[in-house]
Structure formats: structure tokens, C-alpha cells
PDB file of N, CA and C in Angstrom:
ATOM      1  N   UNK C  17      -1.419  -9.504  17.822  1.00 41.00           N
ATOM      2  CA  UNK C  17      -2.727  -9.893  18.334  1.00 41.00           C
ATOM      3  C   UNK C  17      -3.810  -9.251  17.475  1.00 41.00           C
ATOM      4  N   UNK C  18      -4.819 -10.198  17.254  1.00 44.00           N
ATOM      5  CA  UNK C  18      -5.852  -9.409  16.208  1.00 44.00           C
ATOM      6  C   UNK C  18      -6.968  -9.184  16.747  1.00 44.00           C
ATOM      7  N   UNK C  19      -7.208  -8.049  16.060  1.00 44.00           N
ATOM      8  CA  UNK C  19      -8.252  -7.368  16.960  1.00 44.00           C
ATOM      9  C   UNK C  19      -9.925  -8.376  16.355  1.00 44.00           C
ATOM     10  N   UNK C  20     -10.884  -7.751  16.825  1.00 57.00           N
ATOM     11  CA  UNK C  20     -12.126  -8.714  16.155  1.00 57.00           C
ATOM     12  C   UNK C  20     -12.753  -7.478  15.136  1.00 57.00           C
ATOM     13  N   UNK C  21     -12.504  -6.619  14.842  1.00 65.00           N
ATOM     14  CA  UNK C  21     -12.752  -5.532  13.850  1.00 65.00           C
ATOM     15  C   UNK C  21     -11.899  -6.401  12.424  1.00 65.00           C
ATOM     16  N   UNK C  22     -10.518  -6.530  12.793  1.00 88.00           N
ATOM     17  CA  UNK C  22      -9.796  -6.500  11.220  1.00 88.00           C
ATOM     18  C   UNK C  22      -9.339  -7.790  10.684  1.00 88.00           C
ATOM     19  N   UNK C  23     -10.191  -8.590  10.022  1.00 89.00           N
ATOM     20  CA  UNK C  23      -9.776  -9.958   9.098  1.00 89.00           C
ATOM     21  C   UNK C  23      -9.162  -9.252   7.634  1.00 89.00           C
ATOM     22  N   UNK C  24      -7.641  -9.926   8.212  1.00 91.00           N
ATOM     23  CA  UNK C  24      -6.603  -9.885   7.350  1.00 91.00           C
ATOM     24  C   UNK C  24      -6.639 -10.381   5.974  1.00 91.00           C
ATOM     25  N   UNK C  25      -8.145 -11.291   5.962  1.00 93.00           N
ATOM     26  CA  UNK C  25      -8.534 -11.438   4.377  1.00 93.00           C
ATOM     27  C   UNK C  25      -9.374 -10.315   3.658  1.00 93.00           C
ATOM     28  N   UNK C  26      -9.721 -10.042   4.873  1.00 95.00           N
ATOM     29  CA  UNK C  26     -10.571  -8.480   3.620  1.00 95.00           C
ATOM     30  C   UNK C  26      -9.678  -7.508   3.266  1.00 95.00           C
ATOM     31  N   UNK C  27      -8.257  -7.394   3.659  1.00 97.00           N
ATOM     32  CA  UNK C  27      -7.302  -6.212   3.338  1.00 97.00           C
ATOM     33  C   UNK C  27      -6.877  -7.150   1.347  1.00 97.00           C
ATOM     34  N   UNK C  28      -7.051  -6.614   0.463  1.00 97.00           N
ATOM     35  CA  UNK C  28      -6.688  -6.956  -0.643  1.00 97.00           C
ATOM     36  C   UNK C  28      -5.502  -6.189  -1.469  1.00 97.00           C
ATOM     37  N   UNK C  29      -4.211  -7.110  -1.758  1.00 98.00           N
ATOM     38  CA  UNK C  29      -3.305  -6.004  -2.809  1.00 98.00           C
ATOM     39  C   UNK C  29      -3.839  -7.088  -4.384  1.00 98.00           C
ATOM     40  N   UNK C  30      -3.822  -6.611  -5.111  1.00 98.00           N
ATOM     41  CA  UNK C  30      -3.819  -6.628  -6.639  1.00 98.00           C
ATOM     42  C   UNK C  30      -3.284  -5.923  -7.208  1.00 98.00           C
ATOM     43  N   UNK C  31      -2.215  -6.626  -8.369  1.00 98.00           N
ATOM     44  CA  UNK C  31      -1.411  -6.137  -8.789  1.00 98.00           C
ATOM     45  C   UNK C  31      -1.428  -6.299 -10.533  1.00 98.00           C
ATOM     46  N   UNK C  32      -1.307  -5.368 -10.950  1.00 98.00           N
ATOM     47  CA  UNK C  32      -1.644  -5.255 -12.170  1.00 98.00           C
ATOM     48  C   UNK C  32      -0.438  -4.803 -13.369  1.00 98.00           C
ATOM     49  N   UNK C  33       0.147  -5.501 -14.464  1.00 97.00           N
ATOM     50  CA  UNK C  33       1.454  -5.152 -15.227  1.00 97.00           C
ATOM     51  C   UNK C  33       0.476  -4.006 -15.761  1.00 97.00           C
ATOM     52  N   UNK C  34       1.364  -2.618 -16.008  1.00 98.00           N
ATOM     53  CA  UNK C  34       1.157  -1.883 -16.656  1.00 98.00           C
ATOM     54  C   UNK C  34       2.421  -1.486 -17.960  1.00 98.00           C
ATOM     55  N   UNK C  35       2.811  -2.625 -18.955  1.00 98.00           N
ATOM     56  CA  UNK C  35       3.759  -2.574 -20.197  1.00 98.00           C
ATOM     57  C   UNK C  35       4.831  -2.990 -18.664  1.00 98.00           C
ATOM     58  N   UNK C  36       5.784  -2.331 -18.739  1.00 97.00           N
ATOM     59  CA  UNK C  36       6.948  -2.668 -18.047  1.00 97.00           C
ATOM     60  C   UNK C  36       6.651  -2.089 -16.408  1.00 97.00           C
ATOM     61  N   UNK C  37       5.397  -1.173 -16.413  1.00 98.00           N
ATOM     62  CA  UNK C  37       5.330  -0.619 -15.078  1.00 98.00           C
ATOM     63  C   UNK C  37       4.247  -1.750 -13.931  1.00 98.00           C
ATOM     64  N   UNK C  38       4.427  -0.957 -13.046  1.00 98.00           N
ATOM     65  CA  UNK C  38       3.272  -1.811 -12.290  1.00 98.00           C
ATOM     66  C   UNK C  38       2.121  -1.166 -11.503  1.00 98.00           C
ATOM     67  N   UNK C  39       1.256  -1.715 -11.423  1.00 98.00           N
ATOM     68  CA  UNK C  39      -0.139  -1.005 -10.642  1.00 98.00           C
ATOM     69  C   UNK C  39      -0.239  -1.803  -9.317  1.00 98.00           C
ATOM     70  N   UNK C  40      -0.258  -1.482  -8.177  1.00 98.00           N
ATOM     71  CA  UNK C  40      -0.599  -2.316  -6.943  1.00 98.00           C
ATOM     72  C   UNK C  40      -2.046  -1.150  -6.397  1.00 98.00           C
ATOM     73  N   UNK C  41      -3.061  -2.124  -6.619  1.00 98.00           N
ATOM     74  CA  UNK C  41      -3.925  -1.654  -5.477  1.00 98.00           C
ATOM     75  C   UNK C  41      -4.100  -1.998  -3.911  1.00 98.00           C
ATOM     76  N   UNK C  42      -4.483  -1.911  -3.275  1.00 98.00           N
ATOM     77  CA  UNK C  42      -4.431  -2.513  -1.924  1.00 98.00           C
ATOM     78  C   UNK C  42      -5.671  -1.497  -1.239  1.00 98.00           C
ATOM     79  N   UNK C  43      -6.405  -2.294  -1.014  1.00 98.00           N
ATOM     80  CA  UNK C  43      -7.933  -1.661  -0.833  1.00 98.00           C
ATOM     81  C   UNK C  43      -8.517  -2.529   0.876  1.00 98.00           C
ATOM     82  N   UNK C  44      -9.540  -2.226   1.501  1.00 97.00           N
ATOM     83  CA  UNK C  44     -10.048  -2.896   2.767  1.00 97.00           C
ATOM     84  C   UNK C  44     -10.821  -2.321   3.102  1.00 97.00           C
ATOM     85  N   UNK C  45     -11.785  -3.116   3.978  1.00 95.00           N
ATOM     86  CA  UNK C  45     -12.932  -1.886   4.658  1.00 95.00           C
ATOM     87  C   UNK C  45     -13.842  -2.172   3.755  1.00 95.00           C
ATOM     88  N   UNK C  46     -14.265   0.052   4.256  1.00 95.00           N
ATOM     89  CA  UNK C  46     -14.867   0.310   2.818  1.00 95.00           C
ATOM     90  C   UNK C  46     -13.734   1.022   1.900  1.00 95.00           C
ATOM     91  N   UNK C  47     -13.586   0.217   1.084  1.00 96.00           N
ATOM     92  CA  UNK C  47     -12.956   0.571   0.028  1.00 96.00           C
ATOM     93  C   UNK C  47     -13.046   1.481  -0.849  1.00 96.00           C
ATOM     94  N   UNK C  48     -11.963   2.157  -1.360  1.00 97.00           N
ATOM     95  CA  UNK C  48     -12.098   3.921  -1.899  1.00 97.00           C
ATOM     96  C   UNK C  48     -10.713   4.375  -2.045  1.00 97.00           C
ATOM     97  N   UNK C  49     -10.747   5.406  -2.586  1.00 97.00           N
ATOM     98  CA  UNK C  49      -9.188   5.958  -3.121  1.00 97.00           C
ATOM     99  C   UNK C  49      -8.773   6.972  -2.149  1.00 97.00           C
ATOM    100  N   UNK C  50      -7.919   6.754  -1.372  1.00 97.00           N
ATOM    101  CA  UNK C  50      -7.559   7.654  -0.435  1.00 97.00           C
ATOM    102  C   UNK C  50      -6.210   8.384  -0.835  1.00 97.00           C
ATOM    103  N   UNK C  51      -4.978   7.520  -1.827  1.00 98.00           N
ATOM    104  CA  UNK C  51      -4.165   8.067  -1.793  1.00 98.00           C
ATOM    105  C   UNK C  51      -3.414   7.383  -3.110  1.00 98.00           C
ATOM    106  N   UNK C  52      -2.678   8.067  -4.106  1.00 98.00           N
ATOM    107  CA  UNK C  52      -2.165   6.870  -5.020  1.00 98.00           C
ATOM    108  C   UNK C  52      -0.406   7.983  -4.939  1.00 98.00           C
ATOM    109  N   UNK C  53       0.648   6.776  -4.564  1.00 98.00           N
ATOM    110  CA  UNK C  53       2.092   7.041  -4.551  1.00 98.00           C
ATOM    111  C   UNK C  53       2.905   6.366  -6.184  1.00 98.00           C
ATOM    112  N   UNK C  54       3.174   7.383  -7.090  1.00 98.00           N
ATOM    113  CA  UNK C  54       4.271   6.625  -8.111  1.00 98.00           C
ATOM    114  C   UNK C  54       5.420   6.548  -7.910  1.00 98.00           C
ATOM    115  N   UNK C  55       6.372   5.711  -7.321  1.00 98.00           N
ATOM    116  CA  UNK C  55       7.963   5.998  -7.421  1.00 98.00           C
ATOM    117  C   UNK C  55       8.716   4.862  -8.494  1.00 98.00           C
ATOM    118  N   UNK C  56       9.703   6.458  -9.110  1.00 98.00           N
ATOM    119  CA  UNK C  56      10.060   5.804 -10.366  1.00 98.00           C
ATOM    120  C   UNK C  56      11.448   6.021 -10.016  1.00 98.00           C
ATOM    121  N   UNK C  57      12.135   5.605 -11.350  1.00 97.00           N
ATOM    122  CA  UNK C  57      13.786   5.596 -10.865  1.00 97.00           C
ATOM    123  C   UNK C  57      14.029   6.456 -11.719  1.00 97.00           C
ATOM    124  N   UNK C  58      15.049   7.255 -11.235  1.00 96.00           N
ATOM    125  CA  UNK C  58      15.872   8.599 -11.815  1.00 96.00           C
ATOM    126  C   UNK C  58      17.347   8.668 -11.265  1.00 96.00           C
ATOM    127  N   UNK C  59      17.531   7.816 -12.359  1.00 94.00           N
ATOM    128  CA  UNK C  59      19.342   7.520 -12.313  1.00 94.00           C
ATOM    129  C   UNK C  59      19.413   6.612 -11.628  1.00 94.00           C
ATOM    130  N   UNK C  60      20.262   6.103 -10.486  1.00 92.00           N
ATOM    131  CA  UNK C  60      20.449   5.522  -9.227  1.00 92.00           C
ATOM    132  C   UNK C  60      19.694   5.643  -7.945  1.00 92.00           C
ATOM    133  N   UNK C  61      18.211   6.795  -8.080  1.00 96.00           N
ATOM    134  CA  UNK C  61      17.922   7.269  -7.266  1.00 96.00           C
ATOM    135  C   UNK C  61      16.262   6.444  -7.625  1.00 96.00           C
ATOM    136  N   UNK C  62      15.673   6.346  -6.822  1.00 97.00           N
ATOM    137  CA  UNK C  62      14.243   6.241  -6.488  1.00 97.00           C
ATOM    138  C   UNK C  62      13.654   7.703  -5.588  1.00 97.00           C
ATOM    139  N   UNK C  63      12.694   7.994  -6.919  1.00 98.00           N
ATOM    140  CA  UNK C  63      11.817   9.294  -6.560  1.00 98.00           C
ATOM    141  C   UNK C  63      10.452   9.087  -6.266  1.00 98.00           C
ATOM    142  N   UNK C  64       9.573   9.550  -5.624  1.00 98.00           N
ATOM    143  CA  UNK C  64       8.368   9.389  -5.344  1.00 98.00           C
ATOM    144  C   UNK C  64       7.216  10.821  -5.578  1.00 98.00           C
ATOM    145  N   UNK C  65       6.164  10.575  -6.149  1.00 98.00           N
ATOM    146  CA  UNK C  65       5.113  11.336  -5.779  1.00 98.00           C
ATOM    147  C   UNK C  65       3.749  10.788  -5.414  1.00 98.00           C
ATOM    148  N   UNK C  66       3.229  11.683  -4.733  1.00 98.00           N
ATOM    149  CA  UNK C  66       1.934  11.213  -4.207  1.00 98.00           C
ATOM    150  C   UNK C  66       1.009  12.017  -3.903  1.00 98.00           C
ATOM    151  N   UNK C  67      -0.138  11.660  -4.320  1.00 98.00           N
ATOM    152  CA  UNK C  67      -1.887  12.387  -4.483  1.00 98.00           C
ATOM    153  C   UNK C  67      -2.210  11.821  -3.261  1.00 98.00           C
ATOM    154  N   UNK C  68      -3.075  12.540  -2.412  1.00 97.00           N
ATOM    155  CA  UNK C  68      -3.700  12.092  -0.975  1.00 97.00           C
ATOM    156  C   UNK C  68      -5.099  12.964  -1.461  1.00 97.00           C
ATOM    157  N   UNK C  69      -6.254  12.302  -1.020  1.00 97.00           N
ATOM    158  CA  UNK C  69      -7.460  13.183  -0.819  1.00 97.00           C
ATOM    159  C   UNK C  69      -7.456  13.693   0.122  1.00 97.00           C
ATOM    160  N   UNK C  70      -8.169  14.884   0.212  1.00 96.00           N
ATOM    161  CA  UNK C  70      -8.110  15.147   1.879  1.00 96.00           C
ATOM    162  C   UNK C  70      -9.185  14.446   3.166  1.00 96.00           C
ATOM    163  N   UNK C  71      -8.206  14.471   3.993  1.00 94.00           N
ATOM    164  CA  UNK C  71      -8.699  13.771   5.284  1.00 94.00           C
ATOM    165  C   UNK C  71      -8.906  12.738   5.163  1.00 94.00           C
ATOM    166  N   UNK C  72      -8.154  11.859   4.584  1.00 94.00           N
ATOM    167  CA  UNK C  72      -7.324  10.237   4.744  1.00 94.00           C
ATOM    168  C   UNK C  72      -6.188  10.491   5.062  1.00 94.00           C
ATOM    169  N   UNK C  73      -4.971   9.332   5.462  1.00 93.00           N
ATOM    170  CA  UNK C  73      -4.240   8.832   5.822  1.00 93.00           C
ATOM    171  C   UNK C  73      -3.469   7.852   5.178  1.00 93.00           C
ATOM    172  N   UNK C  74      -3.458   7.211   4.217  1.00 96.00           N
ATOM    173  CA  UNK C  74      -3.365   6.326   3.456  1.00 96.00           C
ATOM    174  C   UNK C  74      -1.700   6.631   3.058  1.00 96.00           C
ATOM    175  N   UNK C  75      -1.429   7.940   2.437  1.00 95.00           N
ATOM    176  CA  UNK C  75      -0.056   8.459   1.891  1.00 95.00           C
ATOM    177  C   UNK C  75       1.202   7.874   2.648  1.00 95.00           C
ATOM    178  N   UNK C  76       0.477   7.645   4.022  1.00 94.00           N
ATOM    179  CA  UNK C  76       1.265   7.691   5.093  1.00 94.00           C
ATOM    180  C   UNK C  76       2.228   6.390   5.047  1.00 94.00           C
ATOM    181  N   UNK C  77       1.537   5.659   4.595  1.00 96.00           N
ATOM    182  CA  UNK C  77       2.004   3.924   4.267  1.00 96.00           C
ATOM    183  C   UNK C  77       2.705   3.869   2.523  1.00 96.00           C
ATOM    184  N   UNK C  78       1.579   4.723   1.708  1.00 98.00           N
ATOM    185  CA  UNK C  78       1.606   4.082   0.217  1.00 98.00           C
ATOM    186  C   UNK C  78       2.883   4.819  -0.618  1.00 98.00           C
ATOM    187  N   UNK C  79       3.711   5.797   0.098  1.00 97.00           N
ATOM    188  CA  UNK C  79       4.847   6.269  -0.325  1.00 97.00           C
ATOM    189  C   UNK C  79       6.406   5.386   0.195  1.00 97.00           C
ATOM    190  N   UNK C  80       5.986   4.540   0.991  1.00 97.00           N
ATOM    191  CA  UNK C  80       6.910   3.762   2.113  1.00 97.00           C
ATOM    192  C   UNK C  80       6.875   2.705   0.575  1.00 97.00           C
ATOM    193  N   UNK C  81       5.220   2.280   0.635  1.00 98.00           N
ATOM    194  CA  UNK C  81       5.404   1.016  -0.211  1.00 98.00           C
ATOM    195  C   UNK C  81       5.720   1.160  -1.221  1.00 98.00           C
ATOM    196  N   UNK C  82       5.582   1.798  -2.211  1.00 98.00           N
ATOM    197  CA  UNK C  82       5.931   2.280  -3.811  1.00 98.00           C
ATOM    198  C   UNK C  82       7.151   2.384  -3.958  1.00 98.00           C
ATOM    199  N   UNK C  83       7.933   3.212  -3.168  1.00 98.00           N
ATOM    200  CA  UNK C  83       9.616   3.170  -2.961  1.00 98.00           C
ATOM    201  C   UNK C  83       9.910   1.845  -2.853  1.00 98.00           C
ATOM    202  N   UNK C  84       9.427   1.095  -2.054  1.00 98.00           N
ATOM    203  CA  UNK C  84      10.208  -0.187  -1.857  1.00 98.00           C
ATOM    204  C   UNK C  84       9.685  -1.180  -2.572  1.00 98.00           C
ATOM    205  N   UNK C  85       8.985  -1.431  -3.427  1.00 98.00           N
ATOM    206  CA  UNK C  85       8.603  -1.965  -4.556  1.00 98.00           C
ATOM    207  C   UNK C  85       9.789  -1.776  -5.847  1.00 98.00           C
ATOM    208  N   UNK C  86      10.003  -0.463  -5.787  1.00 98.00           N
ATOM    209  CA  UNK C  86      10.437  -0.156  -7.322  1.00 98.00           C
ATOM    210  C   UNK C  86      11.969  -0.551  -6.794  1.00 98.00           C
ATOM    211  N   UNK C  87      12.262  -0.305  -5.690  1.00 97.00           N
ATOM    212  CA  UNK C  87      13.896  -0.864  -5.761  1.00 97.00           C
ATOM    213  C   UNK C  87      13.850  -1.546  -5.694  1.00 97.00           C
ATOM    214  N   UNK C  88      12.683  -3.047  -5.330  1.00 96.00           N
ATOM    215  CA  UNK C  88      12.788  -4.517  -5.032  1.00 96.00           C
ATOM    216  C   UNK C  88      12.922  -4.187  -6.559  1.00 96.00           C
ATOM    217  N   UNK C  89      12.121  -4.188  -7.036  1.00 97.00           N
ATOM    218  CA  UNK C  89      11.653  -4.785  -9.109  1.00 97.00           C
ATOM    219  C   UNK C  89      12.265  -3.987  -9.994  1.00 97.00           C
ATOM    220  N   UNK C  90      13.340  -2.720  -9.264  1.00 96.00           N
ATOM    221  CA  UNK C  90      13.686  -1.950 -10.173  1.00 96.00           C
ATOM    222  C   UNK C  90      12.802  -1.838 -11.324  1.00 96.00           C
ATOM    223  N   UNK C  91      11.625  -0.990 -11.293  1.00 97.00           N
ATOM    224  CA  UNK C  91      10.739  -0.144 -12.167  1.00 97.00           C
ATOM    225  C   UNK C  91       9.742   0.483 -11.166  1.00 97.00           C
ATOM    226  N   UNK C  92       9.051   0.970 -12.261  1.00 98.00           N
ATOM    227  CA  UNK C  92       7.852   2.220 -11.783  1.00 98.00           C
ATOM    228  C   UNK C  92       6.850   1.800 -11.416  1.00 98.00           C
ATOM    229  N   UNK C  93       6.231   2.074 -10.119  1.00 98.00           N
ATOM    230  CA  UNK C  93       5.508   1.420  -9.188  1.00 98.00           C
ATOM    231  C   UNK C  93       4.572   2.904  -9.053  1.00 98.00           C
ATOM    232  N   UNK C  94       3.271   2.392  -9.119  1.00 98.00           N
ATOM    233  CA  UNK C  94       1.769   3.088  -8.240  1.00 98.00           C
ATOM    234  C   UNK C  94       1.399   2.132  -7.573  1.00 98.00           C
ATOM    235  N   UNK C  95       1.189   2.896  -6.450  1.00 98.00           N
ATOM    236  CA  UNK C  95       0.242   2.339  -5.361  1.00 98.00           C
ATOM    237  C   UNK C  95      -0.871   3.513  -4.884  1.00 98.00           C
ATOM    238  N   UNK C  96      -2.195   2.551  -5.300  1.00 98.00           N
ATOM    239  CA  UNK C  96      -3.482   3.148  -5.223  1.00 98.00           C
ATOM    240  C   UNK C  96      -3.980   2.879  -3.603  1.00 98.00           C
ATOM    241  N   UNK C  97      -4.327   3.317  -3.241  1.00 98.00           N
ATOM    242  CA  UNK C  97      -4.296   2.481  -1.565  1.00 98.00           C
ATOM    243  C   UNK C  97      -5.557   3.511  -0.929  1.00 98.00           C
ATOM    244  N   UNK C  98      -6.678   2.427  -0.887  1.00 98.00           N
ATOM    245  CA  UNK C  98      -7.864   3.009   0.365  1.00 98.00           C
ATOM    246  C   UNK C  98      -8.716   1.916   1.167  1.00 98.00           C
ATOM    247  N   UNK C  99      -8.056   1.919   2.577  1.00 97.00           N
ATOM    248  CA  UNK C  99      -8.764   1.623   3.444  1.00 97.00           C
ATOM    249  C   UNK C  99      -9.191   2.528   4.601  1.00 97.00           C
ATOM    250  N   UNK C 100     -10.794   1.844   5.014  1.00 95.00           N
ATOM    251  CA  UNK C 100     -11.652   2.445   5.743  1.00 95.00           C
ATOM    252  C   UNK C 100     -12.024   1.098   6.577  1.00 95.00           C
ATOM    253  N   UNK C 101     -11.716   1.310   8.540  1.00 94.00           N
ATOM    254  CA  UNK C 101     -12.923   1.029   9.493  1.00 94.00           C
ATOM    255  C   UNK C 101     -12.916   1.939  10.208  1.00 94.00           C
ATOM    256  N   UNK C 102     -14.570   1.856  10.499  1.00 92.00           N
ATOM    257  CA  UNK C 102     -14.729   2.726  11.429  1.00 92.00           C
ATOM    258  C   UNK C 102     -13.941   2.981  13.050  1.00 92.00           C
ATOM    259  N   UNK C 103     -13.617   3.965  13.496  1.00 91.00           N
ATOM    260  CA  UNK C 103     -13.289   3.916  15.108  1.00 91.00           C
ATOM    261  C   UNK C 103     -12.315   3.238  15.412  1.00 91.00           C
ATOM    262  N   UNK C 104     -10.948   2.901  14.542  1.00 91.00           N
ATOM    263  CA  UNK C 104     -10.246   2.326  14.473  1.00 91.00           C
ATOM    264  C   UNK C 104      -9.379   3.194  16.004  1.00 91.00           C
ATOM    265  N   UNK C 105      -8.830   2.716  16.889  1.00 92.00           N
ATOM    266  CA  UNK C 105      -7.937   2.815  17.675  1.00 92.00           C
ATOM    267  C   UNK C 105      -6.319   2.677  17.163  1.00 92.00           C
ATOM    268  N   UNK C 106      -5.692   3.249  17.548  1.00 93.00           N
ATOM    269  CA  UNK C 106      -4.027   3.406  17.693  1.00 93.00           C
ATOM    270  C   UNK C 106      -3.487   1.697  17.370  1.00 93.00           C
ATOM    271  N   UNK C 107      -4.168   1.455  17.980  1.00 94.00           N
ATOM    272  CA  UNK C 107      -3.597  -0.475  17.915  1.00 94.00           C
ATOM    273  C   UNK C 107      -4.174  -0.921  16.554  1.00 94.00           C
ATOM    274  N   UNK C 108      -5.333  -0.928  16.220  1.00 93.00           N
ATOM    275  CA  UNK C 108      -5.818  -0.986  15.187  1.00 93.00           C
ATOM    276  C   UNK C 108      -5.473  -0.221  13.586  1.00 93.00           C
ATOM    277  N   UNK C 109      -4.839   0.495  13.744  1.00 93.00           N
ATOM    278  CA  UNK C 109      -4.464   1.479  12.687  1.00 93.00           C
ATOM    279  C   UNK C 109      -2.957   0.564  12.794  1.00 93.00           C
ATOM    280  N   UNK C 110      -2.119   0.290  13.732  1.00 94.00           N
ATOM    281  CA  UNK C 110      -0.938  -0.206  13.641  1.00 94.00           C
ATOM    282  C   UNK C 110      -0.992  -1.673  13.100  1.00 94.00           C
ATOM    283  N   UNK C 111      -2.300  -2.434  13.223  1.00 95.00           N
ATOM    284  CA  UNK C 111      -2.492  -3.985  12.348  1.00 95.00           C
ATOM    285  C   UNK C 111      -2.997  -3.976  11.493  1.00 95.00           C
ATOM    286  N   UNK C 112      -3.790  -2.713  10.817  1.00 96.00           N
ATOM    287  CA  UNK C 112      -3.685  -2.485   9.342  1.00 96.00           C
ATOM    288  C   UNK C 112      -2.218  -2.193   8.735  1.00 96.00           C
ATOM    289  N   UNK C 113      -1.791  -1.197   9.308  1.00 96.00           N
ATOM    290  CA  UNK C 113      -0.260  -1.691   8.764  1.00 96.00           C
ATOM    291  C   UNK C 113       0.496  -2.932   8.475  1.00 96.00           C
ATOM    292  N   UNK C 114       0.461  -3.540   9.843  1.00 96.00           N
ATOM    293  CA  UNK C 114       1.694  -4.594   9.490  1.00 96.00           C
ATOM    294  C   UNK C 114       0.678  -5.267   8.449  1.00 96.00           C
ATOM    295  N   UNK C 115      -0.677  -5.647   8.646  1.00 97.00           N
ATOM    296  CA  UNK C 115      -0.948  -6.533   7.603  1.00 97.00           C
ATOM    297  C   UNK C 115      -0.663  -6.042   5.766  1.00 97.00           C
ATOM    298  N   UNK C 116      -1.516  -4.966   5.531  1.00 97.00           N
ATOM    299  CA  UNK C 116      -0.463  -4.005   4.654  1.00 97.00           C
ATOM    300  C   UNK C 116       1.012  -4.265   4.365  1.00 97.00           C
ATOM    301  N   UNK C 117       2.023  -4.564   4.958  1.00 97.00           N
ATOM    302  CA  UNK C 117       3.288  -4.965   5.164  1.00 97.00           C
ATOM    303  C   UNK C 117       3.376  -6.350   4.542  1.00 97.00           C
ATOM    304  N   UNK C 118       2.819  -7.098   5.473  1.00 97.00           N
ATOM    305  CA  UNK C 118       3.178  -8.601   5.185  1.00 97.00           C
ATOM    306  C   UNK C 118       2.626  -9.062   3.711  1.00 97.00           C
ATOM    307  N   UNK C 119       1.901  -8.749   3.153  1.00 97.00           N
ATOM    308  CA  UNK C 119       0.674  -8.526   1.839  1.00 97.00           C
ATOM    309  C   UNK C 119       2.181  -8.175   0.935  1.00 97.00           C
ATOM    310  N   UNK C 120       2.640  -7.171   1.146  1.00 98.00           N
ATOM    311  CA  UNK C 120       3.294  -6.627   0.370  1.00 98.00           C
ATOM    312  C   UNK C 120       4.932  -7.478   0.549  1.00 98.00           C
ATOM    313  N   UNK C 121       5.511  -7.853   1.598  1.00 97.00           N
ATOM    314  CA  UNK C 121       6.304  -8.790   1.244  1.00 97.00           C
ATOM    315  C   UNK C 121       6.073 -10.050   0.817  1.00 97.00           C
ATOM    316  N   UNK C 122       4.822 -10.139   1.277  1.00 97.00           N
ATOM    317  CA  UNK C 122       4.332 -11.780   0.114  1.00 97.00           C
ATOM    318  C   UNK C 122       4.663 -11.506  -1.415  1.00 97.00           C
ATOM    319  N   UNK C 123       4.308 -10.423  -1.593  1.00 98.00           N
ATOM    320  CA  UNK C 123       4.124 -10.411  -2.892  1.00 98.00           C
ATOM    321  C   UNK C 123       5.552  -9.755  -3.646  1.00 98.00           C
ATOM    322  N   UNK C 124       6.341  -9.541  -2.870  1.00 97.00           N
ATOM    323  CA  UNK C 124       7.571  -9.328  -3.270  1.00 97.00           C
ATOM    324  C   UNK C 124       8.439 -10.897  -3.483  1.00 97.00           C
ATOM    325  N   UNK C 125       8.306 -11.429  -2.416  1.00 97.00           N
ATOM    326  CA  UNK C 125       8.892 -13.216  -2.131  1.00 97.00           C
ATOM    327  C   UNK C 125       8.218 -13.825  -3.574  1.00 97.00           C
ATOM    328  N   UNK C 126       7.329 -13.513  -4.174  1.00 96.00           N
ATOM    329  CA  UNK C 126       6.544 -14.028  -4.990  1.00 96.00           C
ATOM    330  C   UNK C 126       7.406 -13.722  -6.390  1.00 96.00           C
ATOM    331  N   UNK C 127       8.290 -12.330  -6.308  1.00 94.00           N
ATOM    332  CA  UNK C 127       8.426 -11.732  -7.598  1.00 94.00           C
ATOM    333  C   UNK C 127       9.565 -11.764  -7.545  1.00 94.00           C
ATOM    334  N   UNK C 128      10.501 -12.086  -6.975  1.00 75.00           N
ATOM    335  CA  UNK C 128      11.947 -12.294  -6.942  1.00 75.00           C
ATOM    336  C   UNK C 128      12.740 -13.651  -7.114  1.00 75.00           C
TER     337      UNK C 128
END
């Protein structure tokens, strides 16, 4: 159910080749850098790191997504990720997610 705060067209991913790597931004709101996750592969393994500014939230999602990017595409994935609304409620923070989510399996269905 959508709330009347969050149109699922203002949440934006853009994705950018970086040589063999990849750049995903995913921005909404007011838009800004809250958090950027790289996970790369090391051996058989997918590793992750991640920069958070302080007092965002963003990490919370963009380490989930970067991991699961790089094992969909097997390579090295950043995800730059800042969204901002105001007074967002519990329910509201949970439909920025899924939309976040669905954005990001579109764009996986897209690359496979």
C-alpha cells in the first residue's frame, strides 16, 4: 500500500559501467550521499565494504544490495545510495525499501 509521501518514480537507480566494474546510484527525496557499499569477489567469496556518513541509514540496505549485485553479475559493484523524506514512519521507511528492492531486481532481470 502506498503511502501519499512516496512516488516510486522519484526513487532513481542509475547505473553506470565502470571498465569491467559497476557504479549503481540510487538516490530519492532529497538526494545526497548517505552511504556508498563496494562488494568485490575474493576467490569464491563476495566481500563487502562500506562508508556511511553519520546519522543516515542508508548502509543498512546498500551492503544487502552490492553483495547481491556482484554475485548476480559476478564483478565489483558500488552502491552510492542517499535517500531523504522527511518524518518518514516505520511503514514508510519499509516502502522505501521494497521499492529500492524492486528497482534493483528490475535491473538485474534486465542484465541477465
Amino acid at each position: 500500500m502506498a503511502s501519499n509521501k512516496i512516488n516510486p518514480d522519484d526513487i532513481e537507480l542509475t547505473a553506470t559501467a565502470v571498465g569491467r566494474d559497476l557504479l549503481l546510484l540510487i538516490s530519492g527525496g532529497v538526494r545526497h550521499i548517505g552511504a556508498a557499499s563496494t562488494a568485490y569477489l575474493n576467490g569464491d567469496q563476495v566481500e563487502v565494504l562500506t562508508s556511511a556518513v553519520p546519522h543516515h541509514k542508508e548502509h543498512t540496505i546498500s551492503e544487502s544490495i552490492a553483495v547481491r549485485v556482484a554475485e548476480a553479475l559476478n564483478r565489483t559493484v558500488t552502491v552510492v545510495m542517499g535517500i531523504h523524506y522527511d518524518d518518514l514512519s516505520k511503514e514508510g521507511i519499509m516502502e522505501v525499501v521494497e521499492i529500492v528492492n524492486n528497482k534493483v531486481n528490475q535491473y538485474l532481470a534486465q542484465q541477465i
